[in-house]
GROMACS .gro file of C-alpha atoms in nm:
model
  317
    1MET     CA    1   9.276   8.807  14.008
    2PRO     CA    2   9.285   9.053  13.706
    3VAL     CA    3   9.422   9.403  13.773
    4SER     CA    4   9.201   9.620  13.599
    5GLU     CA    5   9.325   9.946  13.721
    6PRO     CA    6   9.678   9.893  13.837
    7ALA     CA    7   9.799  10.089  14.143
    8GLU     CA    8  10.110  10.283  14.215
    9GLY     CA    9  10.354  10.415  13.941
   10ARG     CA   10  10.333  10.762  13.768
   11GLN     CA   11   9.975  10.830  13.659
   12ARG     CA   12   9.816  11.053  13.391
   13ARG     CA   13   9.441  11.119  13.315
   14TRP     CA   14   9.376  11.245  12.980
   15ARG     CA   15   9.037  11.359  12.837
   16PRO     CA   16   9.084  11.372  12.455
   17GLY     CA   17   8.729  11.507  12.383
   18ARG     CA   18   8.681  11.202  12.126
   19PRO     CA   19   8.665  10.819  12.158
   20VAL     CA   20   8.987  10.636  12.185
   21ASP     CA   21   9.009  10.275  12.054
   22LEU     CA   22   9.309  10.129  12.214
   23ALA     CA   23   9.286   9.796  12.017
   24ALA     CA   24   9.233   9.955  11.687
   25THR     CA   25   9.494  10.226  11.726
   26TRP     CA   26   9.778  10.016  11.890
   27GLY     CA   27   9.684   9.695  11.727
   28PRO     CA   28   9.964   9.713  11.456
   29LEU     CA   29  10.221   9.750  11.738
   30ARG     CA   30  10.164   9.405  11.865
   31ARG     CA   31  10.385   9.142  11.682
   32GLY     CA   32  10.159   8.828  11.694
   33GLY     CA   33   9.960   8.684  11.971
   34GLY     CA   34  10.242   8.586  12.198
   35ASP     CA   35  10.418   8.925  12.185
   36PRO     CA   36  10.626   8.931  12.514
   37THR     CA   37  10.596   9.326  12.516
   38TRP     CA   38  10.230   9.313  12.514
   39VAL     CA   39   9.994   9.189  12.800
   40VAL     CA   40   9.629   9.251  12.849
   41ASN     CA   41   9.520   9.215  13.207
   42GLY     CA   42   9.157   9.305  13.301
   43SER     CA   43   9.077   9.622  13.143
   44SER     CA   44   9.440   9.744  13.108
   45LEU     CA   45   9.682   9.704  12.826
   46PHE     CA   46  10.048   9.672  12.951
   47ARG     CA   47  10.335   9.742  12.714
   48GLY     CA   48  10.701   9.687  12.782
   49MET     CA   49  10.900   9.961  12.620
   50SER     CA   50  11.271  10.046  12.562
   51THR     CA   51  11.354  10.405  12.494
   52ASP     CA   52  11.670  10.597  12.476
   53LEU     CA   53  11.587  10.720  12.824
   54GLY     CA   54  11.538  10.391  12.972
   55ALA     CA   55  11.299  10.096  13.011
   56LEU     CA   56  10.941  10.122  13.136
   57THR     CA   57  10.611   9.954  13.179
   58LEU     CA   58  10.317  10.141  13.045
   59ALA     CA   59   9.973  10.051  13.144
   60VAL     CA   60   9.664  10.210  12.957
   61TRP     CA   61   9.302  10.175  12.994
   62THR     CA   62   8.976  10.385  12.906
   63ARG     CA   63   8.682  10.492  13.096
   64PRO     CA   64   8.423  10.560  12.806
   65GLN     CA   65   8.162  10.673  13.069
   66THR     CA   66   8.380  10.972  13.156
   67GLY     CA   67   8.572  11.006  12.828
   68GLU     CA   68   8.896  10.949  13.002
   69VAL     CA   69   9.200  10.773  12.891
   70LEU     CA   70   9.421  10.667  13.210
   71ALA     CA   71   9.775  10.562  13.216
   72ARG     CA   72  10.052  10.463  13.470
   73ALA     CA   73  10.410  10.403  13.403
   74TRP     CA   74  10.701  10.240  13.599
   75GLY     CA   75  11.070  10.219  13.544
   76ASP     CA   76  11.329  10.485  13.472
   77PRO     CA   77  11.178  10.813  13.594
   78GLU     CA   78  11.269  11.011  13.290
   79ALA     CA   79  11.131  10.734  13.061
   80ALA     CA   80  10.806  10.701  13.268
   81ARG     CA   81  10.762  11.083  13.256
   82TRP     CA   82  10.816  11.094  12.878
   83ALA     CA   83  10.565  10.803  12.818
   84LEU     CA   84  10.302  10.990  12.997
   85ASP     CA   85  10.373  11.316  12.845
   86THR     CA   86  10.364  11.184  12.481
   87LEU     CA   87  10.061  10.944  12.542
   88PRO     CA   88   9.821  11.159  12.342
   89GLU     CA   89  10.069  11.162  12.043
   90MET     CA   90  10.110  10.769  12.074
   91LEU     CA   91   9.734  10.741  12.063
   92GLY     CA   92   9.696  10.941  11.740
   93GLU     CA   93   9.614  11.295  11.873
   94SER     CA   94   9.811  11.452  11.597
   95ASP     CA   95   9.660  11.233  11.324
   96ASP     CA   96   9.463  11.464  11.085
   97LEU     CA   97   9.160  11.332  10.913
   98SER     CA   98   9.033  11.649  10.803
   99THR     CA   99   9.139  11.624  10.436
  100PHE     CA  100   9.055  11.248  10.423
  101THR     CA  101   8.765  11.156  10.175
  102LEU     CA  102   8.674  10.796  10.143
  103ARG     CA  103   8.575  10.686   9.786
  104HIS     CA  104   8.460  10.340   9.893
  105GLU     CA  105   8.133  10.293  10.102
  106ILE     CA  106   8.259   9.952  10.255
  107LEU     CA  107   8.532  10.154  10.409
  108ARG     CA  108   8.313  10.449  10.499
  109ARG     CA  109   8.115  10.194  10.709
  110THR     CA  110   8.432  10.075  10.877
  111LEU     CA  111   8.547  10.430  10.960
  112ARG     CA  112   8.211  10.517  11.115
  113SER     CA  113   8.224  10.189  11.329
  114ARG     CA  114   8.560  10.276  11.450
  115PRO     CA  115   8.536  10.649  11.561
  116GLY     CA  116   8.815  10.594  11.806
  117TRP     CA  117   9.071  10.473  11.563
  118ARG     CA  118   9.367  10.683  11.471
  119ILE     CA  119   9.715  10.627  11.324
  120PRO     CA  120   9.956  10.613  11.613
  121ARG     CA  121  10.283  10.799  11.644
  122THR     CA  122  10.511  10.643  11.893
  123THR     CA  123  10.828  10.821  11.783
  124LEU     CA  124  11.018  10.500  11.872
  125VAL     CA  125  11.193  10.433  11.550
  126LEU     CA  126  11.389  10.137  11.670
  127GLU     CA  127  11.091   9.968  11.837
  128SER     CA  128  10.923   9.955  11.509
  129LEU     CA  129  11.220   9.907  11.286
  130ILE     CA  130  11.380   9.594  11.433
  131PRO     CA  131  11.071   9.379  11.402
  132ALA     CA  132  11.006   9.484  11.056
  133ILE     CA  133  11.356   9.384  10.950
  134ILE     CA  134  11.303   9.047  11.122
  135GLU     CA  135  10.980   9.014  10.934
  136GLN     CA  136  11.162   9.061  10.597
  137GLN     CA  137  11.110   8.773  10.348
  138VAL     CA  138  10.957   8.525  10.578
  139THR     CA  139  10.622   8.438  10.698
  140GLY     CA  140  10.454   8.617  10.988
  141ALA     CA  141  10.443   8.304  11.194
  142GLU     CA  142  10.827   8.247  11.156
  143ALA     CA  143  10.893   8.619  11.222
  144PHE     CA  144  10.671   8.636  11.529
  145ALA     CA  145  10.842   8.345  11.678
  146SER     CA  146  11.195   8.474  11.610
  147GLN     CA  147  11.093   8.807  11.766
  148ARG     CA  148  10.955   8.635  12.087
  149ARG     CA  149  11.297   8.434  12.120
  150LEU     CA  150  11.492   8.752  12.066
  151ILE     CA  151  11.301   8.948  12.345
  152ARG     CA  152  11.289   8.664  12.595
  153ARG     CA  153  11.647   8.557  12.558
  154PHE     CA  154  11.806   8.895  12.526
  155GLY     CA  155  11.546   9.155  12.660
  156ALA     CA  156  11.468   9.205  13.025
  157PRO     CA  157  11.167   9.172  13.258
  158ALA     CA  158  10.953   9.489  13.242
  159PRO     CA  159  10.986   9.726  13.550
  160GLY     CA  160  10.711   9.743  13.821
  161PRO     CA  161  10.406   9.494  13.784
  162GLY     CA  162  10.515   9.421  13.430
  163ALA     CA  163  10.751   9.153  13.536
  164ALA     CA  164  10.496   8.973  13.752
  165LEU     CA  165  10.272   8.963  13.439
  166GLY     CA  166  10.546   8.812  13.218
  167LEU     CA  167  10.604   9.135  13.043
  168PHE     CA  168  10.936   9.191  12.867
  169VAL     CA  169  11.119   9.496  12.731
  170PRO     CA  170  11.307   9.441  12.396
  171PRO     CA  171  11.698   9.432  12.399
  172SER     CA  172  11.892   9.752  12.398
  173PRO     CA  173  12.084   9.848  12.103
  174ALA     CA  174  12.421   9.763  12.288
  175THR     CA  175  12.263   9.431  12.349
  176LEU     CA  176  12.180   9.372  11.993
  177ILE     CA  177  12.525   9.458  11.864
  178SER     CA  178  12.669   9.198  12.119
  179ILE     CA  179  12.472   8.903  12.018
  180PRO     CA  180  12.699   8.642  11.827
  181SER     CA  181  12.614   8.508  11.496
  182TRP     CA  182  12.518   8.160  11.619
  183GLU     CA  183  12.263   8.295  11.849
  184TRP     CA  184  12.081   8.490  11.574
  185LEU     CA  185  12.069   8.159  11.380
  186ARG     CA  186  11.938   7.961  11.670
  187MET     CA  187  11.635   8.234  11.694
  188GLY     CA  188  11.575   8.172  11.322
  189ILE     CA  189  11.702   8.488  11.211
  190THR     CA  190  11.916   8.478  10.904
  191PRO     CA  191  12.254   8.653  10.860
  192GLN     CA  192  12.112   8.900  10.619
  193ARG     CA  193  11.850   9.014  10.858
  194SER     CA  194  12.073   9.003  11.170
  195GLY     CA  195  12.344   9.197  10.993
  196THR     CA  196  12.074   9.474  10.921
  197VAL     CA  197  11.947   9.471  11.276
  198ILE     CA  198  12.314   9.532  11.400
  199ARG     CA  199  12.351   9.810  11.148
  200VAL     CA  200  12.055   9.991  11.263
  201ALA     CA  201  12.145   9.935  11.627
  202ARG     CA  202  12.476  10.095  11.561
  203VAL     CA  203  12.308  10.418  11.449
  204ALA     CA  204  12.037  10.420  11.713
  205ASP     CA  205  12.099  10.765  11.828
  206SER     CA  206  12.050  10.908  11.500
  207LEU     CA  207  11.743  10.711  11.442
  208THR     CA  208  11.585  10.873  11.746
  209ALA     CA  209  11.610  11.207  11.577
  210LEU     CA  210  11.400  11.103  11.276
  211ALA     CA  211  11.087  11.172  11.463
  212ASP     CA  212  11.183  11.534  11.458
  213VAL     CA  213  11.194  11.556  11.077
  214ASP     CA  214  10.919  11.536  10.808
  215PRO     CA  215  10.825  11.178  10.728
  216GLN     CA  216  10.936  11.187  10.382
  217THR     CA  217  11.297  11.282  10.493
  218ALA     CA  218  11.296  11.032  10.768
  219CYS     CA  219  11.199  10.761  10.512
  220ARG     CA  220  11.474  10.861  10.279
  221ARG     CA  221  11.735  10.848  10.558
  222LEU     CA  222  11.613  10.515  10.684
  223ARG     CA  223  11.645  10.376  10.316
  224SER     CA  224  12.005  10.492  10.307
  225ILE     CA  225  12.082  10.209  10.566
  226SER     CA  226  12.188   9.897  10.380
  227GLY     CA  227  11.928   9.628  10.410
  228VAL     CA  228  11.634   9.857  10.491
  229GLY     CA  229  11.409   9.876  10.191
  230LEU     CA  230  11.083  10.031  10.098
  231TRP     CA  231  10.852   9.772  10.271
  232THR     CA  232  11.051   9.795  10.605
  233VAL     CA  233  11.051  10.171  10.588
  234ALA     CA  234  10.676  10.179  10.543
  235GLU     CA  235  10.613   9.958  10.826
  236THR     CA  236  10.826  10.159  11.053
  237ALA     CA  237  10.686  10.493  10.931
  238GLN     CA  238  10.327  10.378  10.997
  239ARG     CA  239  10.395  10.321  11.360
  240ALA     CA  240  10.671  10.531  11.464
  241LEU     CA  241  10.606  10.848  11.264
  242GLY     CA  242  10.227  10.831  11.211
  243TYR     CA  243  10.294  10.860  10.832
  244ALA     CA  244   9.938  10.817  10.681
  245ASP     CA  245  10.073  10.772  10.329
  246ALA     CA  246  10.324  10.496  10.410
  247VAL     CA  247  10.172  10.199  10.206
  248SER     CA  248  10.337   9.854  10.257
  249PHE     CA  249  10.444   9.798   9.896
  250GLY     CA  250  10.615   9.484   9.856
  251ASP     CA  251  10.415   9.289  10.105
  252TYR     CA  252  10.296   8.930  10.018
  253HIS     CA  253   9.941   9.009  10.106
  254VAL     CA  254   9.869   9.374  10.106
  255ALA     CA  255   9.832   9.454   9.733
  256LYS     CA  256   9.617   9.145   9.674
  257ASN     CA  257   9.382   9.216   9.966
  258ILE     CA  258   9.327   9.583   9.907
  259GLY     CA  259   9.261   9.513   9.525
  260TRP     CA  260   9.022   9.247   9.611
  261ALA     CA  261   8.844   9.454   9.870
  262LEU     CA  262   8.816   9.774   9.662
  263THR     CA  263   8.776   9.620   9.300
  264GLY     CA  264   8.686   9.253   9.337
  265HIS     CA  265   8.989   9.120   9.197
  266GLU     CA  266   9.370   9.098   9.310
  267VAL     CA  267   9.613   9.356   9.198
  268ASP     CA  268  10.011   9.372   9.216
  269ASP     CA  269  10.202   9.662   9.350
  270ALA     CA  270  10.202   9.864   9.032
  271GLY     CA  271   9.812   9.807   9.023
  272LEU     CA  272   9.785   9.905   9.392
  273ALA     CA  273   9.984  10.224   9.327
  274GLU     CA  274   9.752  10.327   9.037
  275LEU     CA  275   9.442  10.233   9.256
  276LEU     CA  276   9.543  10.435   9.557
  277GLU     CA  277   9.686  10.737   9.366
  278PRO     CA  278   9.384  10.946   9.417
  279ASP     CA  279   9.397  10.887   9.806
  280ARG     CA  280   9.723  11.061   9.856
  281PRO     CA  281   9.836  11.154  10.137
  282HIS     CA  282   9.620  10.903  10.306
  283ARG     CA  283   9.701  10.579  10.133
  284TYR     CA  284   9.810  10.381  10.434
  285ARG     CA  285   9.492  10.482  10.594
  286ILE     CA  286   9.314  10.288  10.325
  287GLN     CA  287   9.537   9.984  10.387
  288ARG     CA  288   9.465   9.989  10.762
  289LEU     CA  289   9.090  10.033  10.720
  290VAL     CA  290   9.083   9.734  10.488
  291GLU     CA  291   9.259   9.543  10.770
  292LEU     CA  292   9.012   9.678  11.037
  293ALA     CA  293   8.709   9.557  10.810
  294GLY     CA  294   8.870   9.219  10.800
  295LEU     CA  295   8.859   9.219  10.427
  296SER     CA  296   9.090   8.969  10.258
  297ARG     CA  297   9.097   8.779   9.932
  298PRO     CA  298   8.975   8.413   9.921
  299ARG     CA  299   9.277   8.185   9.978
  300ARG     CA  300   9.298   7.956   9.682
  301ALA     CA  301   9.661   7.891   9.675
  302PRO     CA  302   9.865   7.709   9.944
  303ARG     CA  303  10.011   7.920  10.211
  304MET     CA  304  10.386   8.004  10.212
  305SER     CA  305  10.597   7.716  10.327
  306GLN     CA  306  10.806   7.750  10.645
  307PRO     CA  307  11.186   7.730  10.571
  308THR     CA  308  11.367   7.405  10.667
  309HIS     CA  309  11.738   7.524  10.638
  310LEU     CA  310  11.771   7.671  10.987
  311PRO     CA  311  12.011   7.492  11.234
  312THR     CA  312  11.871   7.247  11.466
  313GLY     CA  313  11.937   7.272  11.844
  314PRO     CA  314  11.747   7.329  12.159
  315ALA     CA  315  11.415   7.523  12.132
  316LEU     CA  316  11.426   7.872  12.239
  317HIS     CA  317  11.093   8.019  12.374
   0.00000   0.00000   0.00000
């Protein structure tokens, strides 16, 4: 029987004074339909989270009739307290739309239809950075499969009711550092990407502090890590830092889709930069609205092929 409002655990009731659209706001945090850190059960969204304070399960649901957002957390007491204290921030409470002017009617309609959407700010840099590294230079399907294998094999069952729901928390930095090279290959993660994951895991403590500096400085520091490029930084800053100007330049689809949605023809990264220049400092906001509107160019070319050079062996699920 679905648990729509889970019992026990630490609880918080938040009245934001505005609609909150959980799916639109937290949608980018989900890594594919089979993400082991994400379970919808009844009316509640459960997330398995790993923080520098410890692991936790966070359940969130809304009551539109009363204007409330409710949450419960289980796990390490300090981590659970932190999650409930920062829930408004994670749901975009500090996201400022006051200077945002939309120049495109199709996106104005999308924004009007999504009054509860905001750009989240989780402050969990590693939570967003590791998946972004795994997604470098591969198809989404391959990246999501690798991410699932990594979490199920080296993560841990989520605390409280999360485990019964099949929810996992991602592996800790210490665990990531300890994974041998052949295990990365078995999970479909190439040495270049696994090496970058290990490098960022080794500086996990300093990455936590990036949430306390301005986003531009944080992005520069992230790019100083070998293997962490512009696209990876943008994907991280959008989620962990709530950076509304962090466009995913270098993405296989983003420039083409935004160009087609706003001008009727595809553009490359240079064309996208020119197209979005008047929208600073809200360029990522345009990207996300195009996604929320479901606007993508017609697919005339064949899809990217899956790589065939990975080692064979027992399947890891």
